[in-house]
Amino acid sequence: MRIVFLGPPGAGKGTQAQRLKSYLDVPHLSTGEMLRDSADTPLGRRAAQYMSAGQLVPDDVVVGIVVERLKDGDCANGCMFDGFPRTVPQAEALDRLLSENSMPLDLVLALDVPETDLIARLSARGRPDDTLDAIDERFRQYHMLTKPLTDYYRSRGILRQIDASASPEKVFEHIQHAVDATVSSNSP
Ligand code: ADP
């Protein structure tokens, strides 16, 4: 099973992917986390400049780390993408990469949360890029570059909208339903 988590900053993609990881037993690939983990490398230092300003890291950098990660054996039976793709070119690169490896994408979970709730969640989190200016910029980038991916995946019939404004437990129930429905529609 291969799943993309789509949604604005603070929607709970990471939290839900972490829960789904034990349910599905597939790895959780967070590009934000991978970039933060590479902070001591030249690539990571380059990325950090964009991240602290709330801007997206260039597509080629992000696609490059995903290409490498997908080669790991634990991704053979599936994985969850959290925070990737974030632009149409990244989605196109992912499509190419997955089809070259005969790895179908099964489901895109679009987490919906009202923007006022998101700002409260992010301000409470306190990561270095959770300053008000950086948060503003991340929303701007989200609307401009990432939101169009909803239509991109809707047109393929693999998009499921999830109301993610409820408690993490409730949201996870919605996600489990969507995943279970996909599993049963995929099985012969
Ligand atoms: P959030 O979802 O709260 O914004 P992430 O950890 O997913 O947090 O991302 C943090 C930052 O990492 C982003 O603001 C961006 O600078 C960078 N980043 C993560 N994933 C991508 C991506 N797919 N493309 C470009 N930049 C990314």
PDB file of C-alpha atoms in Angstrom, residues 58-156:
ATOM      1  CA  PRO A  58      13.950  23.196  -4.385  1.00  0.00           C
ATOM      2  CA  ASP A  59      12.224  20.273  -6.089  1.00  0.00           C
ATOM      3  CA  ASP A  60      15.435  18.603  -7.274  1.00  0.00           C
ATOM      4  CA  VAL A  61      16.801  18.414  -3.714  1.00  0.00           C
ATOM      5  CA  VAL A  62      13.635  16.879  -2.298  1.00  0.00           C
ATOM      6  CA  VAL A  63      13.077  14.507  -5.202  1.00  0.00           C
ATOM      7  CA  GLY A  64      16.709  13.402  -4.847  1.00  0.00           C
ATOM      8  CA  ILE A  65      16.276  12.356  -1.232  1.00  0.00           C
ATOM      9  CA  VAL A  66      13.050  10.504  -2.006  1.00  0.00           C
ATOM     10  CA  VAL A  67      14.689   8.645  -4.910  1.00  0.00           C
ATOM     11  CA  GLU A  68      17.416   7.437  -2.546  1.00  0.00           C
ATOM     12  CA  ARG A  69      15.032   6.510   0.263  1.00  0.00           C
ATOM     13  CA  LEU A  70      12.776   4.462  -2.026  1.00  0.00           C
ATOM     14  CA  LYS A  71      15.717   2.229  -2.901  1.00  0.00           C
ATOM     15  CA  ASP A  72      15.741   0.894   0.674  1.00  0.00           C
ATOM     16  CA  GLY A  73      14.313  -2.585   1.018  1.00  0.00           C
ATOM     17  CA  ASP A  74      11.726  -1.596   3.613  1.00  0.00           C
ATOM     18  CA  CYS A  75       9.870   0.411   0.938  1.00  0.00           C
ATOM     19  CA  ALA A  76       9.318  -2.589  -1.331  1.00  0.00           C
ATOM     20  CA  ASN A  77       5.840  -3.406  -0.031  1.00  0.00           C
ATOM     21  CA  GLY A  78       4.613   0.100   0.488  1.00  0.00           C
ATOM     22  CA  CYS A  79       5.217   3.378   2.258  1.00  0.00           C
ATOM     23  CA  MET A  80       3.578   6.606   3.342  1.00  0.00           C
ATOM     24  CA  PHE A  81       4.691   9.942   1.970  1.00  0.00           C
ATOM     25  CA  ASP A  82       4.263  12.797   4.435  1.00  0.00           C
ATOM     26  CA  GLY A  83       4.947  16.303   3.138  1.00  0.00           C
ATOM     27  CA  PHE A  84       5.794  15.010  -0.323  1.00  0.00           C
ATOM     28  CA  PRO A  85       4.868  15.780  -3.032  1.00  0.00           C
ATOM     29  CA  ARG A  86       4.340  19.473  -2.329  1.00  0.00           C
ATOM     30  CA  THR A  87       4.397  20.823  -5.894  1.00  0.00           C
ATOM     31  CA  VAL A  88       3.073  19.600  -9.242  1.00  0.00           C
ATOM     32  CA  PRO A  89       6.609  18.922 -10.561  1.00  0.00           C
ATOM     33  CA  GLN A  90       7.275  16.798  -7.448  1.00  0.00           C
ATOM     34  CA  ALA A  91       4.034  14.872  -8.058  1.00  0.00           C
ATOM     35  CA  GLU A  92       5.056  14.275 -11.668  1.00  0.00           C
ATOM     36  CA  ALA A  93       8.503  13.106 -10.546  1.00  0.00           C
ATOM     37  CA  LEU A  94       6.884  10.749  -8.029  1.00  0.00           C
ATOM     38  CA  ASP A  95       4.597   9.336 -10.725  1.00  0.00           C
ATOM     39  CA  ARG A  96       7.571   8.628 -12.953  1.00  0.00           C
ATOM     40  CA  LEU A  97       9.602   7.133 -10.142  1.00  0.00           C
ATOM     41  CA  LEU A  98       6.806   4.862  -8.957  1.00  0.00           C
ATOM     42  CA  SER A  99       5.896   3.652 -12.432  1.00  0.00           C
ATOM     43  CA  GLU A 100       9.554   2.917 -13.257  1.00  0.00           C
ATOM     44  CA  ASN A 101       9.589   0.697 -10.174  1.00  0.00           C
ATOM     45  CA  SER A 102       6.121  -0.799 -10.771  1.00  0.00           C
ATOM     46  CA  MET A 103       4.952   0.662  -7.483  1.00  0.00           C
ATOM     47  CA  PRO A 104       1.363   1.931  -7.787  1.00  0.00           C
ATOM     48  CA  LEU A 105       0.100   4.811  -5.654  1.00  0.00           C
ATOM     49  CA  ASP A 106      -3.094   3.583  -3.966  1.00  0.00           C
ATOM     50  CA  LEU A 107      -4.467   6.455  -1.950  1.00  0.00           C
ATOM     51  CA  VAL A 108      -4.070  10.176  -1.308  1.00  0.00           C
ATOM     52  CA  LEU A 109      -5.439  11.368   2.031  1.00  0.00           C
ATOM     53  CA  ALA A 110      -6.168  15.099   1.995  1.00  0.00           C
ATOM     54  CA  LEU A 111      -6.409  16.342   5.585  1.00  0.00           C
ATOM     55  CA  ASP A 112      -8.755  19.329   5.951  1.00  0.00           C
ATOM     56  CA  VAL A 113      -8.495  21.715   8.907  1.00  0.00           C
ATOM     57  CA  PRO A 114      -9.719  25.342   9.146  1.00  0.00           C
ATOM     58  CA  GLU A 115      -6.834  27.785   8.877  1.00  0.00           C
ATOM     59  CA  THR A 116      -7.471  29.442  12.276  1.00  0.00           C
ATOM     60  CA  ASP A 117      -7.023  26.041  13.994  1.00  0.00           C
ATOM     61  CA  LEU A 118      -3.821  25.429  12.038  1.00  0.00           C
ATOM     62  CA  ILE A 119      -2.202  28.668  13.150  1.00  0.00           C
ATOM     63  CA  ALA A 120      -3.018  27.863  16.787  1.00  0.00           C
ATOM     64  CA  ARG A 121      -1.573  24.344  16.432  1.00  0.00           C
ATOM     65  CA  LEU A 122       1.641  25.553  14.796  1.00  0.00           C
ATOM     66  CA  SER A 123       2.236  28.395  17.238  1.00  0.00           C
ATOM     67  CA  ALA A 124       1.885  25.910  20.094  1.00  0.00           C
ATOM     68  CA  ARG A 125       4.368  23.469  18.523  1.00  0.00           C
ATOM     69  CA  GLY A 126       7.396  25.774  18.722  1.00  0.00           C
ATOM     70  CA  ARG A 127       9.675  24.309  16.044  1.00  0.00           C
ATOM     71  CA  PRO A 128      12.337  26.782  14.806  1.00  0.00           C
ATOM     72  CA  ASP A 129      10.306  27.374  11.624  1.00  0.00           C
ATOM     73  CA  ASP A 130       7.083  27.945  13.578  1.00  0.00           C
ATOM     74  CA  THR A 131       7.564  31.719  13.930  1.00  0.00           C
ATOM     75  CA  LEU A 132       4.607  33.808  12.772  1.00  0.00           C
ATOM     76  CA  ASP A 133       6.444  35.058   9.670  1.00  0.00           C
ATOM     77  CA  ALA A 134       7.550  31.584   8.624  1.00  0.00           C
ATOM     78  CA  ILE A 135       4.068  30.170   9.271  1.00  0.00           C
ATOM     79  CA  ASP A 136       2.538  32.896   7.062  1.00  0.00           C
ATOM     80  CA  GLU A 137       4.983  32.126   4.309  1.00  0.00           C
ATOM     81  CA  ARG A 138       4.313  28.364   4.562  1.00  0.00           C
ATOM     82  CA  PHE A 139       0.581  28.970   4.119  1.00  0.00           C
ATOM     83  CA  ARG A 140       1.249  31.209   1.138  1.00  0.00           C
ATOM     84  CA  GLN A 141       3.400  28.518  -0.443  1.00  0.00           C
ATOM     85  CA  TYR A 142       0.845  25.852   0.433  1.00  0.00           C
ATOM     86  CA  HIS A 143      -1.984  27.696  -1.323  1.00  0.00           C
ATOM     87  CA  MET A 144       0.111  28.580  -4.338  1.00  0.00           C
ATOM     88  CA  LEU A 145       2.021  25.356  -4.912  1.00  0.00           C
ATOM     89  CA  THR A 146       0.602  22.442  -2.903  1.00  0.00           C
ATOM     90  CA  LYS A 147      -3.175  22.978  -2.979  1.00  0.00           C
ATOM     91  CA  PRO A 148      -3.343  22.317  -6.750  1.00  0.00           C
ATOM     92  CA  LEU A 149      -2.293  18.734  -5.990  1.00  0.00           C
ATOM     93  CA  THR A 150      -5.795  18.083  -4.632  1.00  0.00           C
ATOM     94  CA  ASP A 151      -7.178  18.429  -8.164  1.00  0.00           C
ATOM     95  CA  TYR A 152      -4.227  16.554  -9.605  1.00  0.00           C
ATOM     96  CA  TYR A 153      -5.048  13.484  -7.513  1.00  0.00           C
ATOM     97  CA  ARG A 154      -8.821  13.927  -7.537  1.00  0.00           C
ATOM     98  CA  SER A 155      -8.799  13.565 -11.299  1.00  0.00           C
ATOM     99  CA  ARG A 156      -7.160  10.173 -10.855  1.00  0.00           C
TER     100      ARG A 156
END
